[in-house]
Amino acid sequence: MMKTNIQRKGELFVFLGALFWSLNAPLIKFISLDAMLVCGLRSLIAGVALLPFLFRSKLRFSKGMLVYLIAYASLCLSIVLALRQTSAVIAIGMQYGSTRLEQRETKDKTKRKGMDIPFFVLVMLLLTIGVTMVLSASFARAYYDPGNITGGKPTYYFIRQLLVAALGTAAMIFASRLPMGFYKRFSIPLLIAAIVLLMLVPIIGTNANGAKRWIGIGSLTLQPSEIAKISVILSFAVIICKNRGRMKTFRYGILPFVAILLVIVGLLVLEPHFSASIIIVAIGGVMIFLGGARLIWFIAAAVAAGGGIAVLLTMFPYASSRITTWLDPFSSTSDEGYQIVQSLYTIGSGGLTGLGLGQSRQKYLYLPEEHNDFIFSVVCEELGFIGAVLILTLFALLIIRGYWLAMHAADRYGFLVGAGITTLLAIQVILNVAVVTNLVPCTGISLPFFSYGGTALLIQMAQMGIVLSMSRDIHAKRAG
């Protein structure tokens, strides 16, 4: 007897139903009870949907249908067994869920919280003002292009500084999300890398203004001394934490730090780069003092450092000539004293309220380095005494906030790193303002967030990110 199409389709569906169950069975066997319940319900729905079709087609009883009915009965049995144990599954699930909730609450108490907003806002405010002042101070030199560098594009320096500022902001946010343990782990390798780069400067360094301080990488330049500054802070903090109970001794409290400083300063003198040498020695001394070294050893190290600087001044004639120029800059207004005299003219031209943003006259090739080390002179000329005081107030607030964060750090390492970076910022701001106002001898010290320079700005922003990373641990500790 020939089978109708409906019979063929019916037996096909019966076969598929049996096959469906046979595939589900081993899955149920090796997976949990929850999986068995899901698979059983799925097969039950398929079977219920198939039964009306079978009865409507008036199929005769066959072996295929017998297989299907056995499979379907087994399926229903498995569902019954699953339902009987549902209460046990729910109880286990509720217990597991409560345990996971307790673990999550415990984890949330120790989870790092958000960064310190006041510190972040102050950094971004200073960065915005600084990039704006680079545009105002540099467009005249970029337009006239005395060194054939900019191609006569007025916004040459501004565009480059703006790009570095954007990269620096990204670096700051990225650095703020890294845990402090990351910096602790890689501080010594960073110090070694900085020393290696300083060793390469005399060999492959780029010569500018009579000194080799940069390593050229294509169209970009890298200043290893900036890396050395932060590496000293991070590595000294690690060594201090490791020798916490032995910092009062000369062997552990003075000797390793002096050895590191001698290597770095010796390499900087070869460039030569005296301003970076002074800053690194100063920040190294502050770190030793914060680490708890005996005051007598600290004073002896400070005297030795001062004596070393005096010897270096006598060894290098150009350094000693700066002392003479500092004492009486107007004695050589067309030679050594030209830069500082023009700086004083620039500051004096601003008066109380300034000439207005973009209205500086001294930046038209009268003041050297007007967009770099002497940008604060242009700030005074355009924004006046009031504007200069407001900017210095922002720096003061940032420094105070940095020290506050350091004092409330979650651990000793965070305190040392936060205080070290904040002190480095304070030293550079104070020395830059002192140089442009002739309070100290003229030397190349940039103003953070303001002076034009890729490496310096990028690393300064990364340093701010490290402080923000430390602030996350503070908020987590206070929340806990």
XYZ file of C-alpha atoms in Angstrom:
480
model
C 0.000 0.000 0.000
C 1.373 3.318 -1.041
C 1.947 5.875 1.722
C 0.411 9.284 1.339
C 2.453 12.489 1.627
C 0.839 13.161 4.970
C 1.959 9.762 6.266
C 5.487 10.331 5.066
C 5.570 13.736 6.747
C 4.090 12.315 9.909
C 6.650 9.539 10.170
C 9.376 12.069 9.388
C 8.243 14.213 12.284
C 8.045 11.139 14.521
C 11.598 10.246 13.586
C 12.772 13.823 14.225
C 11.044 13.817 17.588
C 12.808 10.614 18.594
C 16.102 11.941 17.300
C 15.544 15.163 19.206
C 15.096 13.217 22.438
C 18.095 10.981 21.773
C 20.252 14.064 21.332
C 18.868 15.690 24.442
C 19.368 12.634 26.642
C 23.192 12.628 26.775
C 23.145 16.392 27.174
C 20.889 16.033 30.194
C 23.079 13.297 31.584
C 26.282 15.321 31.592
C 24.864 18.732 32.400
C 23.222 20.000 35.566
C 19.621 19.529 36.641
C 18.800 23.000 35.346
C 19.893 21.944 31.859
C 17.743 18.802 32.098
C 14.712 20.885 32.979
C 15.328 23.281 30.079
C 15.860 20.474 27.569
C 12.826 18.587 28.846
C 10.572 21.599 28.527
C 11.898 22.234 25.051
C 11.137 18.645 23.949
C 7.748 18.732 25.646
C 6.766 21.817 23.675
C 7.907 20.144 20.448
C 5.914 17.016 21.234
C 2.747 18.913 22.138
C 2.993 20.822 18.889
C 3.417 17.569 16.943
C 0.565 15.513 18.503
C -2.358 17.390 16.893
C -0.785 16.899 13.500
C -0.409 13.170 14.106
C -3.999 12.699 15.222
C -5.347 14.914 12.455
C -3.521 12.877 9.832
C -5.105 9.620 11.099
C -1.814 7.778 10.929
C -1.818 4.094 11.646
C 0.131 2.853 14.627
C 3.669 2.077 13.538
C 7.068 1.315 14.941
C 8.039 4.936 14.366
C 5.146 6.127 16.474
C 6.017 3.589 19.163
C 9.520 4.980 19.335
C 8.114 8.457 19.544
C 5.679 7.553 22.337
C 8.403 5.842 24.363
C 10.671 8.841 23.891
C 7.897 11.207 24.793
C 6.982 9.185 27.925
C 10.625 9.197 29.006
C 10.699 12.908 28.419
C 7.676 13.512 30.597
C 9.201 11.309 33.289
C 12.383 13.355 33.244
C 10.370 16.550 33.597
C 8.505 15.104 36.574
C 11.825 14.202 38.211
C 13.152 17.674 37.443
C 10.103 19.355 38.955
C 10.397 17.238 42.097
C 13.902 18.559 42.607
C 13.130 22.145 41.633
C 12.731 23.212 45.239
C 16.195 21.867 46.039
C 17.661 23.673 43.048
C 15.987 26.946 44.079
C 17.280 26.571 47.634
C 20.831 25.950 46.417
C 20.551 28.859 43.987
C 19.332 31.237 46.691
C 22.167 30.200 48.980
C 24.706 30.640 46.169
C 23.223 34.020 45.264
C 23.414 35.307 48.828
C 27.036 34.175 49.078
C 27.908 35.948 45.821
C 26.154 39.084 47.045
C 28.182 39.096 50.238
C 31.385 38.620 48.226
C 30.430 41.471 45.902
C 29.688 43.808 48.805
C 33.066 42.963 50.326
C 34.767 43.563 46.973
C 32.967 46.893 46.521
C 34.312 48.107 49.837
C 37.873 47.625 48.626
C 37.216 48.568 44.995
C 38.995 51.700 43.755
C 36.669 54.668 43.600
C 36.640 57.704 41.333
C 39.566 60.078 40.920
C 39.891 63.287 42.904
C 37.791 65.830 40.988
C 39.295 69.072 42.423
C 42.805 67.968 41.473
C 41.642 66.900 37.995
C 39.804 70.194 37.394
C 42.813 72.274 38.466
C 45.099 70.329 36.122
C 42.744 70.731 33.163
C 42.227 74.424 33.902
C 45.963 75.099 33.992
C 46.489 73.008 30.865
C 43.801 74.942 28.972
C 45.257 78.310 29.967
C 48.753 77.059 29.158
C 47.873 75.893 25.631
C 46.085 79.210 25.015
C 49.167 81.131 26.111
C 51.368 79.037 23.810
C 49.206 80.200 20.896
C 49.450 83.817 21.992
C 53.182 83.743 22.742
C 54.371 81.713 19.749
C 52.484 82.875 16.674
C 54.826 85.802 15.959
C 57.961 83.642 16.011
C 56.193 80.895 14.056
C 55.052 83.392 11.410
C 58.419 85.091 10.896
C 60.218 81.745 11.291
C 63.776 82.959 11.911
C 65.069 79.388 12.163
C 63.288 78.010 9.064
C 61.407 75.501 11.203
C 57.725 76.362 10.980
C 57.380 77.210 7.297
C 55.748 80.506 8.216
C 52.677 78.879 9.773
C 51.523 81.046 12.720
C 49.848 78.125 14.501
C 52.774 75.708 14.100
C 53.725 75.563 17.785
C 50.125 75.789 18.955
C 48.914 72.817 16.888
C 51.780 70.655 18.066
C 51.240 71.653 21.690
C 47.502 71.040 21.358
C 48.116 67.515 20.053
C 50.536 66.773 22.890
C 48.010 68.176 25.372
C 45.357 65.811 24.011
C 47.749 62.867 24.234
C 48.778 64.004 27.703
C 45.170 64.120 28.857
C 44.640 60.587 27.586
C 47.887 59.517 29.304
C 46.733 61.122 32.563
C 43.389 59.303 32.505
C 45.062 56.027 31.576
C 47.687 56.441 34.312
C 44.977 57.242 36.843
C 43.313 53.885 36.184
C 46.445 51.848 36.773
C 46.830 50.615 40.370
C 49.689 51.960 42.461
C 51.083 48.447 42.612
C 51.824 48.712 38.894
C 54.100 51.726 39.441
C 55.709 50.033 42.402
C 56.485 46.975 40.297
C 58.000 48.853 37.361
C 59.768 51.709 39.159
C 63.223 50.106 39.174
C 63.027 49.043 35.490
C 62.000 52.620 34.665
C 65.037 53.940 36.542
C 67.326 51.604 34.616
C 65.719 52.668 31.324
C 66.210 56.349 32.212
C 69.902 55.780 32.977
C 70.387 53.906 29.707
C 68.743 56.741 27.762
C 70.929 59.299 29.525
C 73.976 57.254 28.517
C 72.824 57.363 24.900
C 72.378 61.142 24.825
C 76.105 62.021 24.400
C 76.379 59.369 21.674
C 73.276 59.837 19.530
C 71.798 62.972 21.077
C 70.590 66.009 19.131
C 72.628 69.190 19.587
C 70.675 72.393 20.308
C 71.923 75.676 21.832
C 75.311 74.143 22.557
C 74.005 71.149 24.511
C 72.940 67.575 23.787
C 69.785 66.949 25.786
C 67.464 65.225 23.334
C 67.323 61.958 21.427
C 65.832 62.295 17.971
C 63.224 59.711 16.958
C 62.258 60.615 13.398
C 60.574 64.010 13.550
C 60.082 63.667 17.312
C 62.513 64.297 20.149
C 62.751 62.655 23.550
C 64.299 64.307 26.601
C 65.547 61.551 28.943
C 66.049 63.967 31.834
C 62.248 64.244 32.164
C 61.993 60.470 32.482
C 64.816 60.526 35.032
C 62.850 62.916 37.278
C 59.820 60.672 37.675
C 61.961 57.527 37.827
C 63.855 58.956 40.811
C 60.590 59.580 42.654
C 59.115 56.136 41.977
C 62.307 54.174 42.628
C 63.240 56.091 45.777
C 59.743 55.434 47.149
C 60.195 51.696 46.583
C 63.624 51.629 48.231
C 62.365 53.656 51.195
C 59.410 51.298 51.718
C 61.735 48.293 51.514
C 64.201 49.768 54.045
C 61.591 51.411 56.237
C 63.035 50.162 59.505
C 66.642 50.902 58.470
C 66.342 54.425 57.063
C 68.140 55.873 60.096
C 71.372 54.147 59.096
C 73.866 55.520 56.586
C 74.054 52.239 54.669
C 70.332 52.036 53.916
C 69.125 55.605 54.494
C 71.731 57.542 52.485
C 74.158 55.396 50.505
C 71.841 53.806 47.866
C 70.152 57.121 47.123
C 73.400 59.062 46.823
C 74.788 56.393 44.487
C 71.775 56.683 42.182
C 71.922 60.486 42.219
C 75.636 60.506 41.425
C 75.088 58.317 38.360
C 72.205 60.410 37.031
C 73.754 63.794 37.766
C 77.062 62.662 36.277
C 75.309 61.771 33.027
C 73.398 65.065 33.032
C 76.617 67.051 33.452
C 77.948 65.470 30.270
C 75.090 66.996 28.251
C 75.386 69.522 30.068
C 72.032 70.094 31.780
C 72.517 71.864 35.098
C 68.886 72.812 35.673
C 67.787 69.169 35.499
C 70.702 68.215 37.772
C 69.592 70.743 40.385
C 65.963 69.606 40.229
C 66.816 65.908 40.493
C 69.182 66.491 43.417
C 66.519 68.597 45.142
C 63.745 66.063 44.638
C 66.071 63.249 45.686
C 66.873 65.121 48.893
C 63.190 65.659 49.620
C 62.468 61.954 49.118
C 65.296 60.998 51.495
C 63.974 63.446 54.079
C 60.399 62.136 53.760
C 61.731 58.593 54.026
C 62.887 59.221 57.571
C 66.660 59.489 57.218
C 68.543 60.902 60.185
C 68.732 64.667 60.063
C 72.504 64.697 60.482
C 72.972 62.473 57.435
C 70.500 64.543 55.479
C 72.327 67.780 56.306
C 75.690 66.228 55.411
C 74.304 65.057 52.056
C 72.859 68.520 51.391
C 76.222 70.171 52.141
C 77.995 67.699 49.871
C 75.494 68.398 47.079
C 75.995 72.146 47.480
C 79.766 71.663 47.332
C 79.411 69.560 44.180
C 77.359 72.278 42.495
C 79.993 74.870 43.425
C 82.722 72.712 41.892
C 80.713 72.293 38.704
C 80.272 76.055 38.434
C 84.027 76.542 38.535
C 84.636 73.753 36.019
C 82.287 75.170 33.378
C 82.925 78.848 32.549
C 79.525 79.461 30.981
C 77.826 78.406 34.209
C 79.904 80.828 36.313
C 79.238 83.624 33.786
C 75.529 83.215 34.475
C 76.190 84.044 38.127
C 77.882 87.274 37.072
C 75.036 88.135 34.717
C 72.486 87.399 37.414
C 74.096 89.871 39.794
C 74.083 92.679 37.207
C 72.155 91.819 34.022
C 72.171 95.401 32.732
C 75.942 95.368 32.492
C 75.687 93.280 29.318
C 72.291 94.010 27.831
C 73.365 92.959 24.350
C 75.126 89.749 25.345
C 74.706 87.443 28.348
C 72.181 89.697 30.033
C 69.987 90.241 26.966
C 67.449 87.515 27.724
C 66.834 88.404 31.343
C 66.706 92.136 30.578
C 64.075 91.552 27.895
C 62.168 89.370 30.345
C 62.093 92.161 32.903
C 60.937 94.618 30.229
C 58.185 92.186 29.255
C 56.952 91.760 32.825
C 57.068 95.506 33.499
C 55.071 96.292 30.337
C 52.034 94.449 31.628
C 51.298 96.687 34.571
C 48.349 95.859 36.800
C 45.812 94.569 34.264
C 48.004 93.729 31.247
C 47.886 94.704 27.588
C 45.259 92.064 26.784
C 45.395 88.484 25.539
C 47.401 88.333 22.316
C 48.595 91.947 22.608
C 52.154 91.342 23.812
C 54.793 93.458 22.062
C 57.905 91.741 23.397
C 57.002 88.432 21.772
C 57.751 89.916 18.353
C 61.283 88.481 18.400
C 62.487 90.710 21.240
C 62.169 88.127 24.030
C 64.002 84.826 23.376
C 62.209 81.576 24.299
C 58.953 83.491 24.708
C 56.863 80.352 24.139
C 59.094 78.096 26.205
C 61.022 78.848 29.398
C 60.024 82.552 29.433
C 56.330 82.168 28.672
C 55.439 83.450 32.129
C 56.892 86.839 31.145
C 54.374 86.990 28.283
C 51.632 85.985 30.733
C 52.566 88.972 32.906
C 52.617 91.339 29.904
C 49.268 90.263 28.470
C 47.323 89.458 31.635
C 49.077 91.843 33.995
C 49.848 91.479 37.655
C 46.291 90.357 38.417
C 46.325 87.603 35.800
C 49.756 86.388 36.865
C 48.648 86.206 40.500
C 45.517 84.267 39.527
C 47.585 81.713 37.610
C 50.043 81.352 40.486
C 47.033 80.902 42.782
C 45.835 78.011 40.610
C 49.291 76.448 40.864
C 49.249 76.949 44.633
C 45.838 75.304 44.927
C 47.031 72.359 42.825
C 50.155 71.934 44.954
C 48.176 72.189 48.201
C 45.668 69.655 46.937
C 48.489 67.341 45.898
C 50.008 67.449 49.366
C 46.580 66.889 50.930
C 46.105 63.785 48.809
C 49.591 62.567 49.735
C 48.892 63.032 53.443
C 45.726 60.950 53.145
C 47.270 58.233 50.959
C 46.220 54.638 51.558
C 49.790 53.475 52.237
C 53.349 54.711 52.642
C 54.259 54.195 49.012
C 51.318 56.317 47.865
C 52.318 59.045 50.312
C 55.917 59.132 49.077
C 54.968 59.142 45.390
C 52.255 61.770 45.831
C 54.475 64.042 47.904
C 57.393 63.550 45.515
C 55.431 64.422 42.376
C 53.804 67.412 44.054
C 57.202 68.637 45.267
C 58.625 68.264 41.756
C 55.766 70.386 40.415
C 56.323 73.005 43.124
C 60.080 73.168 42.513
C 59.651 73.691 38.776
C 57.007 76.408 39.196
C 59.024 78.280 41.819
C 62.306 78.066 39.903
C 60.732 79.096 36.582
C 59.103 82.180 38.089
C 62.336 82.954 39.957
C 64.360 82.725 36.729
C 62.132 84.996 34.615
C 62.056 87.590 37.426
C 65.858 87.299 37.969
C 65.564 86.035 41.525
C 67.949 83.195 40.629
C 70.521 82.835 37.812
C 69.073 82.180 34.374
C 68.777 78.504 33.541
C 66.503 76.363 31.391
C 63.541 75.400 33.583
C 60.136 75.068 31.956
C 56.830 76.144 33.486
C 54.567 73.082 33.914
C 51.526 72.992 31.583
C 52.597 76.267 29.933
C 56.016 75.938 28.328
C 56.146 74.494 24.825
C 57.631 70.991 24.740
C 56.322 67.552 23.936
C 58.247 65.262 26.294
C 57.914 67.546 29.310
C 54.159 68.104 28.942
C 53.392 64.458 28.213
C 55.316 63.239 31.260
C 53.891 65.994 33.474
C 50.374 64.878 32.571
C 51.290 61.250 33.246
C 52.617 62.334 36.653
C 49.285 63.996 37.411
C 47.656 60.715 36.434
C 49.757 58.873 39.007
C 48.571 61.298 41.695
C 44.986 60.718 40.579
C 45.597 56.962 40.765
C 46.724 57.419 44.339
C 43.588 59.473 45.040
C 41.373 56.565 43.944
C 42.813 54.451 46.755
C 42.112 57.270 49.210
C 38.447 57.387 48.255
C 38.235 53.597 48.416
C 39.730 53.607 51.921
C 37.379 56.346 53.127
C 34.377 54.543 51.587
C 35.356 51.319 53.310
